[in-house]
mmCIF file of C-alpha atoms and ligand atoms in Angstrom:
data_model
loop_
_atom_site.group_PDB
_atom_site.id
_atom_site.type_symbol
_atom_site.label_atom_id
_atom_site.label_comp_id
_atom_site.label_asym_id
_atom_site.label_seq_id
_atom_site.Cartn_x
_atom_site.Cartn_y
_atom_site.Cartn_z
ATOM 1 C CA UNK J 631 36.907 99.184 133.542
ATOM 2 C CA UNK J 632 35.534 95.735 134.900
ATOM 3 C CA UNK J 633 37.262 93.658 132.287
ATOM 4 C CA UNK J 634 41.064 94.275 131.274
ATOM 5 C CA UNK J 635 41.713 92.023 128.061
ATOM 6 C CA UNK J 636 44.694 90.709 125.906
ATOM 7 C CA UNK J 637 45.523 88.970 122.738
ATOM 8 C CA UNK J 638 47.480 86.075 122.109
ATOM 9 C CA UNK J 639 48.421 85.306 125.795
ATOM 10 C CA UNK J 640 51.132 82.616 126.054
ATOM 11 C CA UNK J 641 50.067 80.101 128.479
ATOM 12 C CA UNK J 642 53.666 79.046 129.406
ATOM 13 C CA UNK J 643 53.084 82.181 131.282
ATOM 14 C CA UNK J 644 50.334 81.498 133.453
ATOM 15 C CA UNK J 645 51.048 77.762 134.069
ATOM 16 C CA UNK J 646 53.233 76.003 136.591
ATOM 17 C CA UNK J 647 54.746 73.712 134.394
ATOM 18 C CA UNK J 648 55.741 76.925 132.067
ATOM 19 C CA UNK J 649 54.493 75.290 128.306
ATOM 20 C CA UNK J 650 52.231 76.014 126.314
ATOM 21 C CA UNK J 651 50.865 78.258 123.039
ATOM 22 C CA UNK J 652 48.855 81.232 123.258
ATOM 23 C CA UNK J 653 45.145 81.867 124.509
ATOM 24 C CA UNK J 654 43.260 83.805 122.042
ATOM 25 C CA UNK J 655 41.807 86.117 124.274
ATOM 26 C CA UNK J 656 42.904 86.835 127.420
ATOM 27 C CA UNK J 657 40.099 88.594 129.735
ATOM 28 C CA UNK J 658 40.457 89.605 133.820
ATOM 29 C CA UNK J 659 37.186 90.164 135.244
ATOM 30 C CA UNK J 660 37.219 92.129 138.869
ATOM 31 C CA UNK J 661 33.923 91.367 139.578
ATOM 32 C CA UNK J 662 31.536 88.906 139.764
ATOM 33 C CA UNK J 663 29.129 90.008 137.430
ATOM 34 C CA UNK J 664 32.239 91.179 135.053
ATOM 35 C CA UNK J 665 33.056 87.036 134.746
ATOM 36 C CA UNK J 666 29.020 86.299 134.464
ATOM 37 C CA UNK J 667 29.222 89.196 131.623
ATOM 38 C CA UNK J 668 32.059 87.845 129.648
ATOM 39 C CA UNK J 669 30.810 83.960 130.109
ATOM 40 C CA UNK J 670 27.448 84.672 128.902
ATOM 41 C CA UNK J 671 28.726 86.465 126.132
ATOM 42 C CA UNK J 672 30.707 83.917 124.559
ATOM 43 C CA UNK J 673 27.820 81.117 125.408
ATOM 44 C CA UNK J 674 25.673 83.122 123.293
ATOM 45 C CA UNK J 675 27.990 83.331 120.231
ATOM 46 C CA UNK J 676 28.923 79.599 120.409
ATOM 47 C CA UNK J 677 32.813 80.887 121.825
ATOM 48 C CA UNK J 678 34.605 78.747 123.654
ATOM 49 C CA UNK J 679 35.447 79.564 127.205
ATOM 50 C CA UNK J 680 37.566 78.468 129.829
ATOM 51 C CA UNK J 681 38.811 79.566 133.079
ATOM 52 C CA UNK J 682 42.348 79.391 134.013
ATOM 53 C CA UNK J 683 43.706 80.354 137.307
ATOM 54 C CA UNK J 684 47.055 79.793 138.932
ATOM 55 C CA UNK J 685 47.499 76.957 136.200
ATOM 56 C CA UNK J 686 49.063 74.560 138.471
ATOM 57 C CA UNK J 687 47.419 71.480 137.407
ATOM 58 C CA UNK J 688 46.983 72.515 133.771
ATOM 59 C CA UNK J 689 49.352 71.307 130.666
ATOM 60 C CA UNK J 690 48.298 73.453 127.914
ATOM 61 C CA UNK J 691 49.233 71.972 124.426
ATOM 62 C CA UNK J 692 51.689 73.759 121.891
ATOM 63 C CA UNK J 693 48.547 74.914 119.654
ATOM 64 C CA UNK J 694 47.623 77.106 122.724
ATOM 65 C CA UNK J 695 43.625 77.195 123.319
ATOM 66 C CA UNK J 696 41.040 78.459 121.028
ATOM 67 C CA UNK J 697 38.451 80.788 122.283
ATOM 68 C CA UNK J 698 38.336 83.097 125.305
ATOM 69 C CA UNK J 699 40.279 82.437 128.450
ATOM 70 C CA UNK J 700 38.503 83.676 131.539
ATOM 71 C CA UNK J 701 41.376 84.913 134.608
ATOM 72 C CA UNK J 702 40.045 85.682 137.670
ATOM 73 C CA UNK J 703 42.849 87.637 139.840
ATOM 74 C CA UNK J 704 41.612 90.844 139.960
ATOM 75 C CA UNK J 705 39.374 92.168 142.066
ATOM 76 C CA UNK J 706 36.975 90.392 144.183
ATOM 77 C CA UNK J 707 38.855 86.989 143.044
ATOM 78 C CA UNK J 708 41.597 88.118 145.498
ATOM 79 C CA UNK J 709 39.286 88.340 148.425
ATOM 80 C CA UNK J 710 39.648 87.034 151.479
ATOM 81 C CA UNK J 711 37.520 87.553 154.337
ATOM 82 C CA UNK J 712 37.337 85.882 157.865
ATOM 83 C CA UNK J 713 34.080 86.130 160.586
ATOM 84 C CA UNK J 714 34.275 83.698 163.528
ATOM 85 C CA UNK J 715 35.231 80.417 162.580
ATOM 86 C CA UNK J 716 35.008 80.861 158.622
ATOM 87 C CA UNK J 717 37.254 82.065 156.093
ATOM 88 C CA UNK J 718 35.607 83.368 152.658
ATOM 89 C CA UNK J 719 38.043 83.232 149.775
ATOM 90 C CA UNK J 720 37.841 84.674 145.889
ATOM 91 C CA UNK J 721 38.794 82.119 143.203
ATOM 92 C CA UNK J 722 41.967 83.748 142.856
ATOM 93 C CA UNK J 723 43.572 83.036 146.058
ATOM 94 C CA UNK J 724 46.074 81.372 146.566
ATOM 95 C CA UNK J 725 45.278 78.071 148.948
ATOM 96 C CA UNK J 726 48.495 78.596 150.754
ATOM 97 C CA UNK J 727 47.648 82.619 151.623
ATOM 98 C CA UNK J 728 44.101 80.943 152.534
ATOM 99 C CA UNK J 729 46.346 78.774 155.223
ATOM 100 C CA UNK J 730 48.280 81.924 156.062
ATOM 101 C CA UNK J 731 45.533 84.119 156.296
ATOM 102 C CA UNK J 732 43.552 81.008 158.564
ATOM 103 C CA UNK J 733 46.928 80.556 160.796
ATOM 104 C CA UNK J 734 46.779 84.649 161.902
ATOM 105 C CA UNK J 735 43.442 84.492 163.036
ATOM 106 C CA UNK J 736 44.223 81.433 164.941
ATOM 107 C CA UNK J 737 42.188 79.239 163.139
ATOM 108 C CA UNK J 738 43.234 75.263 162.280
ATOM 109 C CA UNK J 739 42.334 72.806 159.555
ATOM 110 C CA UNK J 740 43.396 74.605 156.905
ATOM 111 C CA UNK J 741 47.587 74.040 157.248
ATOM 112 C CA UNK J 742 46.930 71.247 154.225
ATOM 113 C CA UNK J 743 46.164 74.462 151.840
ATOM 114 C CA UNK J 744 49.853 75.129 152.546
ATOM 115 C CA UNK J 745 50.922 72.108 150.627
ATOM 116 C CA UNK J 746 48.718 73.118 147.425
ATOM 117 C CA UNK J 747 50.333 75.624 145.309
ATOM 118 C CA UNK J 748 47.465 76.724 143.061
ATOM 119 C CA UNK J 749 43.838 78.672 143.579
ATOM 120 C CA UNK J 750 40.992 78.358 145.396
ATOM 121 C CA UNK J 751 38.409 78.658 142.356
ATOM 122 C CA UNK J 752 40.840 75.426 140.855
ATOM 123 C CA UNK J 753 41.003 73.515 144.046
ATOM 124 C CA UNK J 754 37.233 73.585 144.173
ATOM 125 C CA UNK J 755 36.939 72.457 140.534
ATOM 126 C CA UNK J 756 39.486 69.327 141.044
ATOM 127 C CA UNK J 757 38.416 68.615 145.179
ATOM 128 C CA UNK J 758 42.452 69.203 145.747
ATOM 129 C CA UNK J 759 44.117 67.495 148.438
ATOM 130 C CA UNK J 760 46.471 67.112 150.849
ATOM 131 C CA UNK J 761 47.882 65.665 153.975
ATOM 132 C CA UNK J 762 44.544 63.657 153.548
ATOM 133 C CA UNK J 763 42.752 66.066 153.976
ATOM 134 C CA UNK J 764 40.789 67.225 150.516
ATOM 135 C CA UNK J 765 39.074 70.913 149.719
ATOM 136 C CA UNK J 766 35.000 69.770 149.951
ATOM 137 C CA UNK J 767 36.066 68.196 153.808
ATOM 138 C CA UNK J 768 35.994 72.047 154.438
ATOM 139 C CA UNK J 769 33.649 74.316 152.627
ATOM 140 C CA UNK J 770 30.447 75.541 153.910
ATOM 141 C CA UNK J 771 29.111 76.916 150.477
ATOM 142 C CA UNK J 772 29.892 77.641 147.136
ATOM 143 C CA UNK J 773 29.198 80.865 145.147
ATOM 144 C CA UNK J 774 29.647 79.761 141.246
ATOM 145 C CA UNK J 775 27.988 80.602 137.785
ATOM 146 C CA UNK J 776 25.600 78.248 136.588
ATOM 147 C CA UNK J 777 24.825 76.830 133.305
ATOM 148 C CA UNK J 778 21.975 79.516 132.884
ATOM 149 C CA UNK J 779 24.434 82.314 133.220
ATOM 150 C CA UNK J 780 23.054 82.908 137.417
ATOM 151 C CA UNK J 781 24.827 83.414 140.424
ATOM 152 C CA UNK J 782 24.048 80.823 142.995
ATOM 153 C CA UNK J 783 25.456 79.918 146.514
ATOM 154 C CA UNK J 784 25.295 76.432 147.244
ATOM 155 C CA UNK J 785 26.091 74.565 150.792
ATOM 156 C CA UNK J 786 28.858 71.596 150.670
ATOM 157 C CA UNK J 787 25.612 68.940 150.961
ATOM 158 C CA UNK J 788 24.314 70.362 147.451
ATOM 159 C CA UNK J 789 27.332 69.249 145.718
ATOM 160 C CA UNK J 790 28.392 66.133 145.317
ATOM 161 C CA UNK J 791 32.459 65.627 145.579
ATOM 162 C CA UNK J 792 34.822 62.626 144.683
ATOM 163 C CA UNK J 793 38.418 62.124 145.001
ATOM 164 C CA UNK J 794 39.972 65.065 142.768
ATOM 165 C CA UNK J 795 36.140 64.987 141.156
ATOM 166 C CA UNK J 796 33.555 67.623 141.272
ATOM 167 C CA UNK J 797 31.415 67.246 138.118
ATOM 168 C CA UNK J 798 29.102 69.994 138.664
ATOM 169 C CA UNK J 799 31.904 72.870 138.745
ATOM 170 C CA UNK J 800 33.106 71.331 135.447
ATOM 171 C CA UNK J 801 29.950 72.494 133.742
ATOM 172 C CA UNK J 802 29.496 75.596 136.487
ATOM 173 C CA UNK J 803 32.259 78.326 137.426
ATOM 174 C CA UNK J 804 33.789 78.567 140.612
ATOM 175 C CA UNK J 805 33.691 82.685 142.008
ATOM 176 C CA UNK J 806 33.904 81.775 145.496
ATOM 177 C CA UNK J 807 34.006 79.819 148.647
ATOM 178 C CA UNK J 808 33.528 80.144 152.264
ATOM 179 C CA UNK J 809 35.872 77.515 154.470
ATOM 180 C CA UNK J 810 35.489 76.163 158.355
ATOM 181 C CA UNK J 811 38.051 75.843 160.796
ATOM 182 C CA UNK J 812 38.186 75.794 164.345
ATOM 183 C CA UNK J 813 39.917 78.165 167.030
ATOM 184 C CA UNK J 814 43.191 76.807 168.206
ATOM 185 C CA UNK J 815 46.574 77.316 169.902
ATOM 186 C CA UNK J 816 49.243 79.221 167.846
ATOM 187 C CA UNK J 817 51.740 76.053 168.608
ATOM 188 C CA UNK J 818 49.284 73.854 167.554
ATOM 189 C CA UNK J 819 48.698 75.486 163.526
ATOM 190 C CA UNK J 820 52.579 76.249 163.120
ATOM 191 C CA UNK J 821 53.172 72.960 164.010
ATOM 192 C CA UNK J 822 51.147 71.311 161.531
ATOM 193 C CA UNK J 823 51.797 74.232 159.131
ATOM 194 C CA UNK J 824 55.663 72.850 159.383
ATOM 195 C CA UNK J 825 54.566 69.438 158.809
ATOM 196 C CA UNK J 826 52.740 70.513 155.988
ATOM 197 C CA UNK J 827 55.449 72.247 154.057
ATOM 198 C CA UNK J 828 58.421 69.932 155.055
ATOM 199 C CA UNK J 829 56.868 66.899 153.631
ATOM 200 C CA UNK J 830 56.435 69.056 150.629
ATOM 201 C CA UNK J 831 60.035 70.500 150.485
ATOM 202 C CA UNK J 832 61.308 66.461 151.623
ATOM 203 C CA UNK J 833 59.173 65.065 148.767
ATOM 204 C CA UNK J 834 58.174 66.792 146.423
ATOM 205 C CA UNK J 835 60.467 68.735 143.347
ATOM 206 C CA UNK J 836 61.162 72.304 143.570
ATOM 207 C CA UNK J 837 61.628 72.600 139.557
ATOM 208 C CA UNK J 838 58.753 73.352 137.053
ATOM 209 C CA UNK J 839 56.440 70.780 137.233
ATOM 210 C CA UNK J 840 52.143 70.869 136.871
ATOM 211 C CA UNK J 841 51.585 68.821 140.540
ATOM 212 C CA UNK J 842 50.698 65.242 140.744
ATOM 213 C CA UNK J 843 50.015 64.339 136.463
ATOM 214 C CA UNK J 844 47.948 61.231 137.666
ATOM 215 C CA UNK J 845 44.807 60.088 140.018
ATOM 216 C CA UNK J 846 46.534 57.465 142.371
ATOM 217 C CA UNK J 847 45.071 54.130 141.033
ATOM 218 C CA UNK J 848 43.834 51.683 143.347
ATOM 219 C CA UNK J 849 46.824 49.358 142.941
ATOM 220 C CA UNK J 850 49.120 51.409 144.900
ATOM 221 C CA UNK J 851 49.785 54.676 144.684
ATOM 222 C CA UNK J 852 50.995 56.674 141.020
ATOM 223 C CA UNK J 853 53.942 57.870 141.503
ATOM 224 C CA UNK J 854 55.227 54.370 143.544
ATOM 225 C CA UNK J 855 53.870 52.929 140.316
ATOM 226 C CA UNK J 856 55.721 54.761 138.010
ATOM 227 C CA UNK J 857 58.649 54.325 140.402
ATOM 228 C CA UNK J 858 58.240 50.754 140.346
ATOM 229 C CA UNK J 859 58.344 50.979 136.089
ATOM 230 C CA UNK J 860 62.014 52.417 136.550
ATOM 231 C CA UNK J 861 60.792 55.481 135.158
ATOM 232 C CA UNK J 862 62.614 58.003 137.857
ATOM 233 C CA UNK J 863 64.657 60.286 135.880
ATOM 234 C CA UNK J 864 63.579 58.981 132.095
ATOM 235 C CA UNK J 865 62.548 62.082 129.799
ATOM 236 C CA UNK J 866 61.781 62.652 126.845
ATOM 237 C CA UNK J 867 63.303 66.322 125.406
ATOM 238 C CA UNK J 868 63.473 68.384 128.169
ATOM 239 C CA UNK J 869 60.652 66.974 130.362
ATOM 240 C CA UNK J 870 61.670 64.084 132.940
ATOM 241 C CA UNK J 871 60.344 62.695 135.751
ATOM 242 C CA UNK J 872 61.511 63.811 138.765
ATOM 243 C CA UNK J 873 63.873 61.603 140.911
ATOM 244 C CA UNK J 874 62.100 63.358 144.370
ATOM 245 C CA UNK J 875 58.637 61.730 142.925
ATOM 246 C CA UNK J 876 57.618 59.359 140.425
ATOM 247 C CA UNK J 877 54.312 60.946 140.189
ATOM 248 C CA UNK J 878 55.894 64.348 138.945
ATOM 249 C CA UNK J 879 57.611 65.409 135.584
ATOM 250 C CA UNK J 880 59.617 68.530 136.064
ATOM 251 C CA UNK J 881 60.426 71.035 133.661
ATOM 252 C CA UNK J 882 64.325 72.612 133.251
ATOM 253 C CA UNK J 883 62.729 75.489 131.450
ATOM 254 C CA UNK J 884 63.344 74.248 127.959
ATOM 255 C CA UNK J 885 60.898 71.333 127.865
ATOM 256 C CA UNK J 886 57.731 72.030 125.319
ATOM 257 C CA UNK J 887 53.870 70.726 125.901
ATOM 258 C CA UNK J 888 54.766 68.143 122.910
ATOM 259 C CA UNK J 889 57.362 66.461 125.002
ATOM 260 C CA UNK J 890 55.438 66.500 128.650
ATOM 261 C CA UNK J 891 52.282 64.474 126.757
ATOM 262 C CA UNK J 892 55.022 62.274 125.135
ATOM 263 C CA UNK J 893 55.857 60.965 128.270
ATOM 264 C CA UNK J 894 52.625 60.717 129.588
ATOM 265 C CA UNK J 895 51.890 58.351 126.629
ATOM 266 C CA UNK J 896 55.111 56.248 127.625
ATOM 267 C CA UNK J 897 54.119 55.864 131.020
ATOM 268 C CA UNK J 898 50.725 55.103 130.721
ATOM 269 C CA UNK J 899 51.405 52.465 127.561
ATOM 270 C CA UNK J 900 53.800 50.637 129.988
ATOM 271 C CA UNK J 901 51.513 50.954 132.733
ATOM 272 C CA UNK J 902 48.995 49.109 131.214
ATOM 273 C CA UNK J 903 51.249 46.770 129.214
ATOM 274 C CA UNK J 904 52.917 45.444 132.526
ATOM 275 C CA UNK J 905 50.202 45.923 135.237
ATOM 276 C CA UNK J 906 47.193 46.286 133.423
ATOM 277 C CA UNK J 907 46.640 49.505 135.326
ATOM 278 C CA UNK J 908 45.047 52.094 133.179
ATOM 279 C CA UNK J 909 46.126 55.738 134.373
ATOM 280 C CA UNK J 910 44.166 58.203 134.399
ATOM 281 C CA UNK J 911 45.688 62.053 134.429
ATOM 282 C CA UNK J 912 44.911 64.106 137.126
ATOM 283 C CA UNK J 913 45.702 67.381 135.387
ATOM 284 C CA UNK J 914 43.638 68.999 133.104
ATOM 285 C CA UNK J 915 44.929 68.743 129.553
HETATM 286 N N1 EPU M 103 56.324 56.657 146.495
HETATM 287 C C1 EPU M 103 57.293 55.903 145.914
HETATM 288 N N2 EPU M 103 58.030 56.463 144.905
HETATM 289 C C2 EPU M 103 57.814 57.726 144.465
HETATM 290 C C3 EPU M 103 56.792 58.498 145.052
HETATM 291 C C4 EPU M 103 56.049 57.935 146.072
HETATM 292 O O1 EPU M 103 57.516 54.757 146.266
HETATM 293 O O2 EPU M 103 58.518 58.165 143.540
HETATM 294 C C5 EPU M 103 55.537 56.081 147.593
HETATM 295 C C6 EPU M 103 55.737 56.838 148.905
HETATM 296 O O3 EPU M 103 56.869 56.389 149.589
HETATM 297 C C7 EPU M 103 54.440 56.558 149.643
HETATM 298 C C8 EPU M 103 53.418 56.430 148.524
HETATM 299 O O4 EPU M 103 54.144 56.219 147.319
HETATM 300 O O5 EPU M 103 54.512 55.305 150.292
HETATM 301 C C9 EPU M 103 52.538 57.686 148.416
HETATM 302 O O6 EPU M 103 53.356 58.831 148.153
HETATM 303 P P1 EPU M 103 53.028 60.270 148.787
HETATM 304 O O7 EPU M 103 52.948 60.163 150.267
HETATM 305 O O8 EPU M 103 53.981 61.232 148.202
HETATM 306 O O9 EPU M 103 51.563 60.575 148.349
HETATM 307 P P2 EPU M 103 50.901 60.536 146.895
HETATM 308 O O10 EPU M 103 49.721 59.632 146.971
HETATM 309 O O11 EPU M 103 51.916 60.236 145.847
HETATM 310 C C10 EPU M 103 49.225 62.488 147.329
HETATM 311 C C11 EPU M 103 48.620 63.497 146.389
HETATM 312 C C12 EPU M 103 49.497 64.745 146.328
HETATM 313 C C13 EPU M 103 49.717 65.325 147.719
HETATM 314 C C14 EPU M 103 50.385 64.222 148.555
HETATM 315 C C15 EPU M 103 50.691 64.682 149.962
HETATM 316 C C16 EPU M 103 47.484 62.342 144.517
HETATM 317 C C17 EPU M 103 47.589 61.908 143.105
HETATM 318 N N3 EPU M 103 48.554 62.940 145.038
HETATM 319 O O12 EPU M 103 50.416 62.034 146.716
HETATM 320 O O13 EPU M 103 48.793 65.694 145.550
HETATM 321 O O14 EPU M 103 50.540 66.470 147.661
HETATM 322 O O15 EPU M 103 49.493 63.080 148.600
HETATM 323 O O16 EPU M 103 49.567 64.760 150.733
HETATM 324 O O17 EPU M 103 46.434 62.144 145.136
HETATM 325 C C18 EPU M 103 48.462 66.728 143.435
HETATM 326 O O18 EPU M 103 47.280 66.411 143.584
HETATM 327 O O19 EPU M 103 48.878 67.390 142.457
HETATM 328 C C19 EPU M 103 49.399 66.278 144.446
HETATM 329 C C20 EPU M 103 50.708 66.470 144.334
#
């Protein structure tokens, strides 16, 4: 009863940008141990495995993925626990109910979370940001499954972050994290909480889209770049970039995985044709 499992999953289902084929098997852990079970289980067959959670950052390709597909929402993923100044969270919370959760208890630093739509275990794994503000300024510790199939807790000094980098929690899995704020006046979080989400709403698109689909380079930042390429509103099929944000390509509903990387290659071939800037994607592919 720890693991609930499913065949052929379509992906289009569990991703933001809503494309993408099937994952072979489909399996929801509620418990730690249940997600150490079911990773150690496939490292010992030679299996591939993969964790997927809100899939907000993730353009999974028309052949869908190949192996086992790990889905931590159940559970203890869906945790979240404050004492004093700290706010533990399960890898499949939300970031915004994180900055929801922070702002009733009074807390501040976290109304950033509000402008980052997926989960905390994928947030860790990328070092998402916001409002300049980016996940590893905040965590204490880090509860994740190592390479030796153990459960370890490691404090933010043990791991070493970059801009949307954390190389260690590519090879190790996420389960949990524990977050600092600091107590503060209700005007002060709803303030900032409303800063947050309006320059989301103000800049960002509302339709289907998989976040920010490059790093910013260090010319200037991606989606002024690909503004500056006239590519605002160019598609290919049903996926186009959004007019709101050169650094997003929405989704009407009808677009396929085929057609989002199609544009990707356009951009990035003119890119480096006409400013020798080589972009790099920021989500996972
Ligand atoms: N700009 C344009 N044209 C555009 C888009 C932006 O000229 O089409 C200009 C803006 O006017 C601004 C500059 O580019 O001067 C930067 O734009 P913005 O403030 O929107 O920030 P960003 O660097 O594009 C970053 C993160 C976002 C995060 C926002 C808000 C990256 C790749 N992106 O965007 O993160 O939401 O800051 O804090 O670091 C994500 O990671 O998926 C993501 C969306």
């Amino acid at each position: 009863e720890d693991l609930q499992a499913a065949l052929y999953e379509p992906m289009k289902k569990h991703t933001t940008m809503l494309v993408g084929g099937p994952a072979q098997f489909w399996v929801q852990p509620s418990t730690h141990q249940g997600f150490a079970n079911a990773v150690n289980f496939c490292r010992q067959r030679g299996v591939p495995v993969r964790v997927v959670g809100r899939g907000s950052n993730l353009l999974v390709r028309e052949g869908g993925i190949r192996g086992v597909v790990i889905h931590p929402s159940r559970g203890v993923f869906g945790d979240v626990v404050v004492e004093g100044n700290r706010v533990t969270a399960g890898a499949g919370v939300r970031f915004k109910k994180v900055a929801s959760v922070a702002q009733k208890h009074g807390l501040t630093g976290f109304e950033w979370m509000e402008g980052i739509p997926g989960n905390v275990g994928g947030g860790l794994r990328m070092n998402a940001g916001a409002m300049g503000t980016e996940t590893f300024d905040q965590v204490v510790d880090v509860t994740f499954l190592d390479e030796d199939g153990e459960i370890r807790t490691r404090t933010r000094s043990e791991i070493e972050s970059f801009y949307r980098n954390v190389p260690e929690l590519r090879r190790n899995f996420a389960l949990c994290a524990t977050f600092e704020g600091k107590p503060a006046d209700a005007d002060v979080i709803n303030g900032k909480m409303q800063e947050s989400s309006h320059k989301r709403r103000t800049t960002q698109p509302l339709a289907a889209s998989a976040g920010c689909i490059f790093k910013n380079p260090e010319l200037m930042p991606a989606g002024m770049l690909v503004d500056t390429l006239g590519f605002k509103n160019e598609s290919v099929g049903k996926a186009r970039v959004s007019l709101e944000h050169g650094n997003f390509i929405v989704n009407d509903g009808k677009a396929t995985a085929d057609e989002v990387l199609g544009l990707i290659e356009k951009i990035r071939k003119k890119a480096r044709e006409e400013k020798a800037v080589e972009l790099e994607t920021e989500v996972q592919i």
